[in-house]
Coordinates of C-alpha atoms and ligand atoms in Angstrom, one line a residue:
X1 CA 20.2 -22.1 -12.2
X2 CA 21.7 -23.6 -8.8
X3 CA 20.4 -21.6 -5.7
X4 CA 23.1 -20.0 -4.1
X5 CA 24.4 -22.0 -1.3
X6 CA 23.6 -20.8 2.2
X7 CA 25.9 -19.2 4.9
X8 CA 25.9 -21.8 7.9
X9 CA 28.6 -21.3 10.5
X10 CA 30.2 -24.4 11.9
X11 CA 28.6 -23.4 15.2
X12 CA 25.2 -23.5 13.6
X13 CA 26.2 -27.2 11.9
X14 CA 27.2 -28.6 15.1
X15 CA 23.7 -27.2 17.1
X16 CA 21.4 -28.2 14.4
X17 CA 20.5 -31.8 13.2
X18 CA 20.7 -33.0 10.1
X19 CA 16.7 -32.6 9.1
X20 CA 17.0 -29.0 10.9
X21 CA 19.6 -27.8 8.4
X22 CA 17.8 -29.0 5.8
X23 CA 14.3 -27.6 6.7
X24 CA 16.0 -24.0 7.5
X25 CA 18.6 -23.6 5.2
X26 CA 17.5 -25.4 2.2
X27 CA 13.9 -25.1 2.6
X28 CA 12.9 -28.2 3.4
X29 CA 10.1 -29.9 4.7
X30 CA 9.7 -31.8 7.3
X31 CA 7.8 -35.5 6.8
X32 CA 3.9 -34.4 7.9
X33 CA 2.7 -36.2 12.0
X34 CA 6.4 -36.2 13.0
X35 CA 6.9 -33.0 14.0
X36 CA 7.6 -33.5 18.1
X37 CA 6.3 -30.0 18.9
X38 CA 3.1 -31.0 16.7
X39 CA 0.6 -31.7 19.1
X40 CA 2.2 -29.2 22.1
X41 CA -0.4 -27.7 24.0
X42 CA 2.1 -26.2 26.8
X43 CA 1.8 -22.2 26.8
X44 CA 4.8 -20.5 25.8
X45 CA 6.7 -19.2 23.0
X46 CA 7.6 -21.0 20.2
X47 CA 11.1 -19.4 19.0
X48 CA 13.3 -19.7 15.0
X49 CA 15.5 -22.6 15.8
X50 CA 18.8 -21.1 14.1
X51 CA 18.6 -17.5 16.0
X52 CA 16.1 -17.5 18.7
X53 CA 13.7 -14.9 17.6
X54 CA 10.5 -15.1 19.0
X55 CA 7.8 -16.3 16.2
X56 CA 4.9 -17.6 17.5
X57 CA 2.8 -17.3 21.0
X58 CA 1.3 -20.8 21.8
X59 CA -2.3 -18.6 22.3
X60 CA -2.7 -18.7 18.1
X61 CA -1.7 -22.8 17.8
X62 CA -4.5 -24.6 16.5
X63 CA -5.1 -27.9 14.8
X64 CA -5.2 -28.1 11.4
X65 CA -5.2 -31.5 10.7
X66 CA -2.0 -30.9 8.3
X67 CA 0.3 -33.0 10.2
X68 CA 2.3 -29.8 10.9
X69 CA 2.2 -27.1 13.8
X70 CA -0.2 -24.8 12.5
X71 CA -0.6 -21.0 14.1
X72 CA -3.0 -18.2 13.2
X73 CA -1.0 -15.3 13.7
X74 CA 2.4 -14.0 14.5
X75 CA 4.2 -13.0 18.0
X76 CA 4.8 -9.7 16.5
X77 CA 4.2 -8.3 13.0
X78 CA 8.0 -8.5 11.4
X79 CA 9.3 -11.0 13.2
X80 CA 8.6 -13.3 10.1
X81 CA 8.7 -12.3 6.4
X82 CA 6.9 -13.6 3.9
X83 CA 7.6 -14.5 0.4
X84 CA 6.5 -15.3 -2.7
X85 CA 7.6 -18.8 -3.4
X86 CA 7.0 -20.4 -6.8
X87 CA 9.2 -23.6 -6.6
X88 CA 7.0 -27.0 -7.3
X89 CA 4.7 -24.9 -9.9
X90 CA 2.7 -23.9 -6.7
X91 CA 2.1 -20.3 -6.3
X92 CA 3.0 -20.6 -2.3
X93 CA 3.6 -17.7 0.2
X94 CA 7.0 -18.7 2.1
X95 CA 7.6 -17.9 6.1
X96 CA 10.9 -16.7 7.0
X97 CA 12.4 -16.1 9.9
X98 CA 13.2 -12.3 9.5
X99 CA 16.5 -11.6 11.7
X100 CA 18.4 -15.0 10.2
X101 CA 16.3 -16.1 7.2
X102 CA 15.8 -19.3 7.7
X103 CA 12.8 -21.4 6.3
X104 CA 10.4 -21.6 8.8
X105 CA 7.4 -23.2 6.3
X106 CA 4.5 -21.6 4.5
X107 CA 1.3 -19.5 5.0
X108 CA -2.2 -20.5 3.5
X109 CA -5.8 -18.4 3.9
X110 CA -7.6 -21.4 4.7
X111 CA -6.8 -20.6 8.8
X112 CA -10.0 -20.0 11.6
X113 CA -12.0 -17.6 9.9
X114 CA -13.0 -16.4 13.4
X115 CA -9.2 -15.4 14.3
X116 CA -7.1 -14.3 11.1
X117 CA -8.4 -16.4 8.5
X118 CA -4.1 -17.7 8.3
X119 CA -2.7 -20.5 8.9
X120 CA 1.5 -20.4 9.4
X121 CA 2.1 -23.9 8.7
X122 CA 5.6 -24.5 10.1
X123 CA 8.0 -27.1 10.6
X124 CA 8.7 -28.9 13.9
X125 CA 12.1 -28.8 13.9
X126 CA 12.4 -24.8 12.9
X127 CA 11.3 -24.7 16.1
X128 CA 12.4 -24.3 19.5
X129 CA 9.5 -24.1 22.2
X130 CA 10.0 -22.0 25.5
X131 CA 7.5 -22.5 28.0
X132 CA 6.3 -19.8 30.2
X133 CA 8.2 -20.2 33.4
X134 CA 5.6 -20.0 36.2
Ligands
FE1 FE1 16.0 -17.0 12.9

């Protein structure tokens, strides 16, 4: 059965690249250690690329080794939603960005036991990074 096809305005093509479209809207992922906000240590937000909601503080970014930008927890419970995600016979749980939908990436249980015990392991490029002004 084809997967319906997303809803991307022609504002949304012309701001997002190629590999962003592809990542958000048809839940792609992004080739792991090319990610440019991968190793960012700046403090800020990190924000959903295709609507701006806030997802991520840069307080709960840790390495994970994965080659992707890996955070324990959320800015603020609901801002993402997760689903059940089954494609590639893996039983996966899905991050979406909950006021646009768009594919942010996926969450595991193998995060810092000390924090959350979660890691949001989420593209680069479903990302746009907003550094604390000072
Ligand atoms: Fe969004």
């Amino acid at each position: 059965m084809d997967k319906p096809k997303p809803k991307i305005s022609k504002e949304m093509l012309d701001k997002l690249t190629k590999e962003q479209v592809d990542v958000c809207f048809y839940k792609g992922t992004e080739a792991p250690f090319t990610g440019k906000l991968l190793h960012n240590k700046e403090k800020g937000t990190y924000h959903c690329v295709v609507c701006g909601n806030p997802l991520f503080p840069s307080e709960t970014k840790f390495e994970s080794g994965t080659g992707w930008p890996s955070f324990y927890d959320v800015i603020k419970k609901g801002n993402v939603k997760l689903e059940e995600d089954a494609s590639y016979s893996m039983d996966r749980t899905e991050v979406v960005c909950s006021k646009c939908g768009a594919h942010l990436g996926h969450m595991f249980n193998d995060g810092p036991p000390d924090k959350t015990g979660l890691r949001y392991c989420i593209n680069s490029v479903a990302l746009d990074f907003k550094p604390i002004s000072s």
